[in-house]
mmCIF file of N, CA and C in Angstrom:
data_model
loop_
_atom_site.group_PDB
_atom_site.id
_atom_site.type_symbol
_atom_site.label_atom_id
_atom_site.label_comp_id
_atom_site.label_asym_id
_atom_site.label_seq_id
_atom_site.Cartn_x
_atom_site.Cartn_y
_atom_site.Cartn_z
ATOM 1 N N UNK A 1 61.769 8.256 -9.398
ATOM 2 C CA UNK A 1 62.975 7.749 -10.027
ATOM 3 C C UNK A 1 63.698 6.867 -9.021
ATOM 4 N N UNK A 2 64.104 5.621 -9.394
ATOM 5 C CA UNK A 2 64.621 4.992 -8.133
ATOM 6 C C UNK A 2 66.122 4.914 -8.288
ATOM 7 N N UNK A 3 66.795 4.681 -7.278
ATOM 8 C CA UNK A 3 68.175 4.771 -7.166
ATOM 9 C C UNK A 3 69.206 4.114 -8.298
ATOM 10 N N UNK A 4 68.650 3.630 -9.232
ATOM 11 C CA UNK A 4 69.904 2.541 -9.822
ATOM 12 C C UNK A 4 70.213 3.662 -11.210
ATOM 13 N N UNK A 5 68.608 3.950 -11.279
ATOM 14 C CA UNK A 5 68.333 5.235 -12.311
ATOM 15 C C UNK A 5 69.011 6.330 -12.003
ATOM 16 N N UNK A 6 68.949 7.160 -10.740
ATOM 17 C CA UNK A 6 69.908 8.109 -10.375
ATOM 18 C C UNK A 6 71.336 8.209 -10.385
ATOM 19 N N UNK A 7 71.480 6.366 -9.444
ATOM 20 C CA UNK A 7 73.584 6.307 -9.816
ATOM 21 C C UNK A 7 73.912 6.021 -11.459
ATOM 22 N N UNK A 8 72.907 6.107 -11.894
ATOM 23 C CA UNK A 8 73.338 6.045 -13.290
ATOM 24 C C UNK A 8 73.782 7.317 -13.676
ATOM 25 N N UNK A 9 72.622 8.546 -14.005
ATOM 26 C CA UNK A 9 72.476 9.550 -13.793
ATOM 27 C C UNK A 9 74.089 10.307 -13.713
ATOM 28 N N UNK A 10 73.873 9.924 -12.076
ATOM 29 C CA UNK A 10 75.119 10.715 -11.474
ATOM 30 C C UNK A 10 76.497 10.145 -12.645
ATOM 31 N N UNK A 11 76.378 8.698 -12.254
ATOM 32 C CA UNK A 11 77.656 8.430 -13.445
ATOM 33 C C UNK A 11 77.782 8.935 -14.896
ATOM 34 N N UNK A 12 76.617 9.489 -15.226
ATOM 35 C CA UNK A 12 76.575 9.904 -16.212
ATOM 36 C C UNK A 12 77.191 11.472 -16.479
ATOM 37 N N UNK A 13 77.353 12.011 -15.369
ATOM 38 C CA UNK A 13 77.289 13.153 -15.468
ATOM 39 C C UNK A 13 78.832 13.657 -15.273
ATOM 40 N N UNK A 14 79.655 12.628 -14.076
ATOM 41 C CA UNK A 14 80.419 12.730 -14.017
ATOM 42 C C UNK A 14 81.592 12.441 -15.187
ATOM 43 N N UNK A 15 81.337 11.573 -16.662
ATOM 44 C CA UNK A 15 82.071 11.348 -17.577
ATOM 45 C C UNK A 15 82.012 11.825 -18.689
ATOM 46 N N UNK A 16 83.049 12.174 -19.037
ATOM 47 C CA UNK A 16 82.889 12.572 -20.517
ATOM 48 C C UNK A 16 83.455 14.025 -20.632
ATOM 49 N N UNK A 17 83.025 14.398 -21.568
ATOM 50 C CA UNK A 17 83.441 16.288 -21.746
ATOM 51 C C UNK A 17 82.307 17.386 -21.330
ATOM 52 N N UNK A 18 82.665 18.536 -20.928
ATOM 53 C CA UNK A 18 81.637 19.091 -20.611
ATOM 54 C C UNK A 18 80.201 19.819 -21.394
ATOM 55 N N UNK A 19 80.507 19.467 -22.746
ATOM 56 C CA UNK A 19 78.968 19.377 -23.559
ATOM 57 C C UNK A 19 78.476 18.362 -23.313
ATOM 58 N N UNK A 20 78.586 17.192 -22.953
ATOM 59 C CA UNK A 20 78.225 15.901 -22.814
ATOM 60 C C UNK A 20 77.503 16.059 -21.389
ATOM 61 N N UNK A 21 78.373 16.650 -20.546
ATOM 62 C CA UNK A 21 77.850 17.010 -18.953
ATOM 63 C C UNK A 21 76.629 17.351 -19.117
ATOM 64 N N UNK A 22 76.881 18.642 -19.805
ATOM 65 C CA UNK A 22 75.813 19.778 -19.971
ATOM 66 C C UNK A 22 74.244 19.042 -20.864
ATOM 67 N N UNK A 23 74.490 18.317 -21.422
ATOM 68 C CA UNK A 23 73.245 17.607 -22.439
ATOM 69 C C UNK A 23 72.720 16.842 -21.170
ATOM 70 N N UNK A 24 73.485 16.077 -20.593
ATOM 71 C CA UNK A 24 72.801 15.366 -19.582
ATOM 72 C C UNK A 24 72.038 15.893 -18.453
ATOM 73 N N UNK A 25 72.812 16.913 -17.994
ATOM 74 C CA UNK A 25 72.097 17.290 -16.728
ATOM 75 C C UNK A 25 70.577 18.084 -17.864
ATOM 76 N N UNK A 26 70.530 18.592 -18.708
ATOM 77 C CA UNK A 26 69.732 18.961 -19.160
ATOM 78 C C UNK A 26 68.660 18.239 -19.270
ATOM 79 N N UNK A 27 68.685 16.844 -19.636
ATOM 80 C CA UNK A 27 68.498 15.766 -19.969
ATOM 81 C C UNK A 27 67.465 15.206 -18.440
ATOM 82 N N UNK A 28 68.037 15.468 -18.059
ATOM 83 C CA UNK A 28 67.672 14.191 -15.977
ATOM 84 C C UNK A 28 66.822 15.494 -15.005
ATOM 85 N N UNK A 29 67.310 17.122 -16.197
ATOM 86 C CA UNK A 29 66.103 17.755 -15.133
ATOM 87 C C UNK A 29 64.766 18.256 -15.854
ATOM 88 N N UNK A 30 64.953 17.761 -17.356
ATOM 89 C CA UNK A 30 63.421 17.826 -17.821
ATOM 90 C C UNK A 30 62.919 16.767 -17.614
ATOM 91 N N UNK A 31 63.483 15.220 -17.108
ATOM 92 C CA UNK A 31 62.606 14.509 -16.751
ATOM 93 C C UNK A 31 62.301 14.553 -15.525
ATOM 94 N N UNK A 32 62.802 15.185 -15.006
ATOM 95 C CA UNK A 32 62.668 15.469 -13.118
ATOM 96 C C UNK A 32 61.626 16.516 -12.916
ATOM 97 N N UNK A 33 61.422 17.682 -14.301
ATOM 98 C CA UNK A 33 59.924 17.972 -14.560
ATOM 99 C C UNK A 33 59.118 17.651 -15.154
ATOM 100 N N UNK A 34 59.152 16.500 -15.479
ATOM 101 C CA UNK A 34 58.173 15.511 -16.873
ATOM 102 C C UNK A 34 57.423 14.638 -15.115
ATOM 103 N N UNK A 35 58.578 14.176 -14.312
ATOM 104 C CA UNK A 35 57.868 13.305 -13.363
ATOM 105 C C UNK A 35 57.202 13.880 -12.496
ATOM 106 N N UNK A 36 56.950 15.614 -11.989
ATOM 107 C CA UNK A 36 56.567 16.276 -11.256
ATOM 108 C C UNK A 36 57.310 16.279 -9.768
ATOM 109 N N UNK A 37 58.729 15.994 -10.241
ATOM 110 C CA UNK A 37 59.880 15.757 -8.612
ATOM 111 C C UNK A 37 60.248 17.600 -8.784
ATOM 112 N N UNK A 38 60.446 18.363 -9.305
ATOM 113 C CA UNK A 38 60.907 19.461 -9.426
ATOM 114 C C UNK A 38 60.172 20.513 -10.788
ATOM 115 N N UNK A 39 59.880 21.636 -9.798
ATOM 116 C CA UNK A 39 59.287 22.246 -11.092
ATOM 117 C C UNK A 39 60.386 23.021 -12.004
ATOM 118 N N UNK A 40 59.587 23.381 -13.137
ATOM 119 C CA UNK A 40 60.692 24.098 -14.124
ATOM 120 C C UNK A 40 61.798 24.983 -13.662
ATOM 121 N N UNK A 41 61.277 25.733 -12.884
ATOM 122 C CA UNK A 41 62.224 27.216 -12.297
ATOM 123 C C UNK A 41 63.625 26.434 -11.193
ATOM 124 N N UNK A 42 63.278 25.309 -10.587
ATOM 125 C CA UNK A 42 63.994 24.805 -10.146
ATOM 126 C C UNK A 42 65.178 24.499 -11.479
ATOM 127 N N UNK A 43 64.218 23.290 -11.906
ATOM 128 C CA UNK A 43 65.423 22.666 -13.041
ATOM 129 C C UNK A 43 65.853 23.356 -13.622
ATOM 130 N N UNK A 44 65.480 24.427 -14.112
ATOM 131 C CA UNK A 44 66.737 26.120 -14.757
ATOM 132 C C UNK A 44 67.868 26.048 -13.685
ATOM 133 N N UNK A 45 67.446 26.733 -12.966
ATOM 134 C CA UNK A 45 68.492 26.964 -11.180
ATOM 135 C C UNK A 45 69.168 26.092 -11.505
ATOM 136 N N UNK A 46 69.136 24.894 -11.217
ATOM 137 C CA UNK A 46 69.976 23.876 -11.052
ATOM 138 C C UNK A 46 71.041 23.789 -12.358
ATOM 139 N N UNK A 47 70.547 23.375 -13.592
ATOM 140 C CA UNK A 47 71.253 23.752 -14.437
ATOM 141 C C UNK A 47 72.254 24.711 -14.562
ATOM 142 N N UNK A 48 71.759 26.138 -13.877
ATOM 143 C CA UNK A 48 72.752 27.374 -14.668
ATOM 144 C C UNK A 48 73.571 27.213 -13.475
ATOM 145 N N UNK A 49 73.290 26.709 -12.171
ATOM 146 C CA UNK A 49 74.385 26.370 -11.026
ATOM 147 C C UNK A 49 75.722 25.609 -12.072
ATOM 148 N N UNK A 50 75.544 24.658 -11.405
ATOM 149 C CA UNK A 50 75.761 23.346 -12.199
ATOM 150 C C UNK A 50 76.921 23.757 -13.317
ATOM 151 N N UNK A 51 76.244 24.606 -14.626
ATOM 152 C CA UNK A 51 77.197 24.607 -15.601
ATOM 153 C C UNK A 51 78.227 25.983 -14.937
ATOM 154 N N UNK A 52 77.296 26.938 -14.311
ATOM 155 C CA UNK A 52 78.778 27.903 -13.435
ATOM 156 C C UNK A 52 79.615 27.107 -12.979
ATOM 157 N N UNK A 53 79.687 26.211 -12.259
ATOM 158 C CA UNK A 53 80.524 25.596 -11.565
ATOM 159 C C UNK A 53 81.437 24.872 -12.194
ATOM 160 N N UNK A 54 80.793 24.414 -13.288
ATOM 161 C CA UNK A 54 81.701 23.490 -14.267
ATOM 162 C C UNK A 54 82.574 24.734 -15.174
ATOM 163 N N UNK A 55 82.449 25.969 -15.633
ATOM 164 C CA UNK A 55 82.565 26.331 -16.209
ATOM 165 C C UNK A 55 83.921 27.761 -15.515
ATOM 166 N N UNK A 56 83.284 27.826 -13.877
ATOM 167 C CA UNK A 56 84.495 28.463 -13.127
ATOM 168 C C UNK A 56 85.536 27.403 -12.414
ATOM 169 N N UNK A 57 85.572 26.157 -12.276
ATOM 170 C CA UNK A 57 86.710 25.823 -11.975
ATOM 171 C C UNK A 57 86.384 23.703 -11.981
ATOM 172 N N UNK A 58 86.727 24.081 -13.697
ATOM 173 C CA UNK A 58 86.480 22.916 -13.929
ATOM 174 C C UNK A 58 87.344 21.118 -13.311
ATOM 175 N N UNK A 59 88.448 21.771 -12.755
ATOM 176 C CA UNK A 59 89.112 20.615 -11.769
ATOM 177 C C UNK A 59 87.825 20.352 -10.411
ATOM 178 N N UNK A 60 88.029 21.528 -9.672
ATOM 179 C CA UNK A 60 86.923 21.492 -8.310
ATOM 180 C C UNK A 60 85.576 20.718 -8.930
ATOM 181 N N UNK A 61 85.221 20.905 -9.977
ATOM 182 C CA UNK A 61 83.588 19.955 -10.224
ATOM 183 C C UNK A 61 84.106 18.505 -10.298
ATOM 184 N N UNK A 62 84.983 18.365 -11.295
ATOM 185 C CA UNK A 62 85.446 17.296 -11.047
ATOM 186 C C UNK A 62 85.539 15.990 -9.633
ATOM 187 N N UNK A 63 86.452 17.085 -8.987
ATOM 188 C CA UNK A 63 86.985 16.439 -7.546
ATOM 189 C C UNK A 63 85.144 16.157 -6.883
ATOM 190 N N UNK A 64 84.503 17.094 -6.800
ATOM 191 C CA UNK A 64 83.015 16.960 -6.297
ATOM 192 C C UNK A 64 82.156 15.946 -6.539
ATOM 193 N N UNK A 65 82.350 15.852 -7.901
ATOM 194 C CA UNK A 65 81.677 14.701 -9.028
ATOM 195 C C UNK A 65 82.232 13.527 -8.496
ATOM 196 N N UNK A 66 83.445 13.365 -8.153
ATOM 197 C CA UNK A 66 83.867 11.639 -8.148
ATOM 198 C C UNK A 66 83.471 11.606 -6.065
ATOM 199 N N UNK A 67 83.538 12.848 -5.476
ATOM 200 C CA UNK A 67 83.038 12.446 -4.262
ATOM 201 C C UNK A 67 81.611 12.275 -4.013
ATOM 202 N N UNK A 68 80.934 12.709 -4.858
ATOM 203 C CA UNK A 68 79.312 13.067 -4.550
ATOM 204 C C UNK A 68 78.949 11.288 -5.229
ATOM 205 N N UNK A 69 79.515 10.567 -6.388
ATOM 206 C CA UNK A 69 79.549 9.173 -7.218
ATOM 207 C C UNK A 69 80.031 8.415 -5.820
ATOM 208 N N UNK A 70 80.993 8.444 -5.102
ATOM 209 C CA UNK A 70 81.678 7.608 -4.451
ATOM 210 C C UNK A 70 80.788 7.358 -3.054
ATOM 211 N N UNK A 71 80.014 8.731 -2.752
ATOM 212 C CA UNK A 71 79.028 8.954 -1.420
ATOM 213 C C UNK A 71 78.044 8.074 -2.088
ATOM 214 N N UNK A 72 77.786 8.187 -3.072
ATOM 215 C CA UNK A 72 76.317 8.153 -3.770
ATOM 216 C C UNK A 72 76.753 6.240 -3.729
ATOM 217 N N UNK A 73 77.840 5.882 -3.908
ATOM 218 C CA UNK A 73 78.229 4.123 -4.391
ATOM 219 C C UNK A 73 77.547 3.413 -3.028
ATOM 220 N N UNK A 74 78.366 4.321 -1.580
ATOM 221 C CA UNK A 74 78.302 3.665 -0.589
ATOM 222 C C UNK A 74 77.176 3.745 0.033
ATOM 223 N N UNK A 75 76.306 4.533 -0.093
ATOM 224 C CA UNK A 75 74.675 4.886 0.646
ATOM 225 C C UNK A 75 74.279 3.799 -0.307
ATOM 226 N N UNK A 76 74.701 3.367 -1.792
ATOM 227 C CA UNK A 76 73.521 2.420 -2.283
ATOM 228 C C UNK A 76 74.199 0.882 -1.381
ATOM 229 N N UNK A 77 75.046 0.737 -0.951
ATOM 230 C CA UNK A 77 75.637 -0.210 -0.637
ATOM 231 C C UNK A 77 76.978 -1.050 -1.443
ATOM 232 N N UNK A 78 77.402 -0.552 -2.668
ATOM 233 C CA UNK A 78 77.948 -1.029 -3.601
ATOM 234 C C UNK A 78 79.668 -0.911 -3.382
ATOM 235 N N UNK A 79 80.538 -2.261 -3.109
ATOM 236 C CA UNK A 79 81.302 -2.206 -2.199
ATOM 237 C C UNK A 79 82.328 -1.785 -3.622
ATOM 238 N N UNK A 80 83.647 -1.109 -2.669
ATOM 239 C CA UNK A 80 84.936 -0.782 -3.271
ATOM 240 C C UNK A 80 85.591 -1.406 -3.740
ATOM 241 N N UNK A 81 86.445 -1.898 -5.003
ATOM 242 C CA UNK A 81 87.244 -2.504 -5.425
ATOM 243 C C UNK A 81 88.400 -3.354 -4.113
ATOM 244 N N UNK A 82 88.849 -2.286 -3.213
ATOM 245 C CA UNK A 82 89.330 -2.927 -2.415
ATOM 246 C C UNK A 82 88.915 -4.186 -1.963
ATOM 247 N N UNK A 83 87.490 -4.371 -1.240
ATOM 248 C CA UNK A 83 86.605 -5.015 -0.864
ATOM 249 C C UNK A 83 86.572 -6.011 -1.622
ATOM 250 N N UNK A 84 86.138 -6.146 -2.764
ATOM 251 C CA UNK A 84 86.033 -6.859 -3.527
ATOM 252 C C UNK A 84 87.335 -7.973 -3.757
ATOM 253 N N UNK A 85 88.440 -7.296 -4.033
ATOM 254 C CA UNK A 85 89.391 -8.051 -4.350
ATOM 255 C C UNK A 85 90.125 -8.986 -3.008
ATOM 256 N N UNK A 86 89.450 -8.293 -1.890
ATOM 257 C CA UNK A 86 89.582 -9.037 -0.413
ATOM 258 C C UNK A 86 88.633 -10.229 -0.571
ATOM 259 N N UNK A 87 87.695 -10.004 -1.105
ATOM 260 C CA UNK A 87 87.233 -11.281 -1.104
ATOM 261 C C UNK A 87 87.092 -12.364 -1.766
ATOM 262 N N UNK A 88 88.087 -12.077 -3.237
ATOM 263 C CA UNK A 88 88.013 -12.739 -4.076
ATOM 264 C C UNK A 88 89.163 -13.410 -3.509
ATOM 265 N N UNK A 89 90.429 -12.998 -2.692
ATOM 266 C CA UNK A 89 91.441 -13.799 -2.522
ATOM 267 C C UNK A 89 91.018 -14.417 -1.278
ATOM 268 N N UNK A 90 89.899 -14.150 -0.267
ATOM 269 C CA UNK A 90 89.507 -15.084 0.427
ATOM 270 C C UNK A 90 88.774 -16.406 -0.004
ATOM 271 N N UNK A 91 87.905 -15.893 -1.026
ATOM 272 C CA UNK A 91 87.032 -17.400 -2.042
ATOM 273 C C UNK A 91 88.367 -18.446 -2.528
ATOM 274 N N UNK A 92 89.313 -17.648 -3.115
ATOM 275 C CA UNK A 92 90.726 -18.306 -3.495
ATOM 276 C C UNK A 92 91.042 -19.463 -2.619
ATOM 277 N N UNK A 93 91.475 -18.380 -0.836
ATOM 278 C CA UNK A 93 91.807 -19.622 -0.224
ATOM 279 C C UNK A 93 90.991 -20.020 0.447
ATOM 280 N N UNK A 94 89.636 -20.520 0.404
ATOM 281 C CA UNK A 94 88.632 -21.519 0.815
ATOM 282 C C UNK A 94 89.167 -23.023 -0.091
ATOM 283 N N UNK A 95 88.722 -22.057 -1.695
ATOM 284 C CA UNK A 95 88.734 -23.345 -2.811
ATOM 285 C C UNK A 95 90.192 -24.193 -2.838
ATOM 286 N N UNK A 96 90.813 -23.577 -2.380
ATOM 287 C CA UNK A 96 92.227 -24.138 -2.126
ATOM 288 C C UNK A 96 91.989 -25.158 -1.044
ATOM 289 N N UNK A 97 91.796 -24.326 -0.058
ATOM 290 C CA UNK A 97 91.666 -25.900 1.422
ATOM 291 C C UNK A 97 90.485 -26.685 1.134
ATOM 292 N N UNK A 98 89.648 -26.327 0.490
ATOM 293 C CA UNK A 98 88.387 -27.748 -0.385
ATOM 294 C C UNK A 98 88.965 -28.452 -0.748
ATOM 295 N N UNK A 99 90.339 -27.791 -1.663
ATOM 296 C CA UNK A 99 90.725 -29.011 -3.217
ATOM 297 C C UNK A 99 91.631 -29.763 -1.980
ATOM 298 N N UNK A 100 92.579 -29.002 -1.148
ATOM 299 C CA UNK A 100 93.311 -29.944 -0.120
ATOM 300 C C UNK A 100 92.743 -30.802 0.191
ATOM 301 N N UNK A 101 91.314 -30.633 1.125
ATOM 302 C CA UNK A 101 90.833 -31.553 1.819
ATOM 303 C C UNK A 101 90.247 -32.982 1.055
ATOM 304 N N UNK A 102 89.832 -32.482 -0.182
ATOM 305 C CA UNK A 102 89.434 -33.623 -0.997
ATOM 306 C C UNK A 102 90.032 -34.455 -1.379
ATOM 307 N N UNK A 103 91.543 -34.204 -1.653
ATOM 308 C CA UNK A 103 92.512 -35.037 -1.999
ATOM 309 C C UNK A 103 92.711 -35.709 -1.087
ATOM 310 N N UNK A 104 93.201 -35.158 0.201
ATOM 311 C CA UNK A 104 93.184 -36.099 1.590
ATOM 312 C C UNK A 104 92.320 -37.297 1.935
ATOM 313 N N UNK A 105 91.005 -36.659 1.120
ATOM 314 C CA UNK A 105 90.153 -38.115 1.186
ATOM 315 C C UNK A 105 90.585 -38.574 0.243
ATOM 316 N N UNK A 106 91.379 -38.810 -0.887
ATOM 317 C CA UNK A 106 91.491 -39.786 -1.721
ATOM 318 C C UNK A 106 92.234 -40.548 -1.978
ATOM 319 N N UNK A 107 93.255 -40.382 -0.919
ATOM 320 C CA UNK A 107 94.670 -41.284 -0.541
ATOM 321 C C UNK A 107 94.381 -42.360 0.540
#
């Protein structure tokens, strides 16, 4: 399974309500024994973890979920909104001193 498939996955898991949770992870560990990455007895385990956790303190999975998505963003390389918007107001003022400079040539 390669990574774009997994941060999907993970995003998947983290949204929605927790039947929705629960279908999914169900969902990503019979194919995780369909691909031969984990055998059955695992993907049970994991599951009945998983929904305990969601099911004894459903804020704490939460908080886990958006850190384990946010670890999972930056190991793929996929930069932060912050980031992003730093560089959109740097492209800003490039295209700005272009349009300056061009005009300068046209006087």
């Amino acid at each position: 399974m390669d990574n774009n498939n997994w941060l999907q996955q993970i995003l998947t898991l983290g949204i929605g309500t927790t039947s929705l949770v629960a279908e999914r992870v169900r969902e990503v560990s019979e194919q995780l024994v369909k691909e031969g990455k984990i055998d059955p007895e695992q993907a049970k385990s994991f599951v009945d973890d998983l929904m305990g956790q969601m099911k004894l303190d459903p804020a704490n999975f939460e908080l886990q979920m958006q850190r384990l998505i946010r670890t999972t963003m930056q190991d793929l390389g996929v930069p932060r909104q912050s980031e992003m918007d730093e560089l959109r107001g740097r492209i800003d003022r490039l295209e700005r001193q272009v349009r300056d400079q061009e005009n300068k040539s046209w006087k």
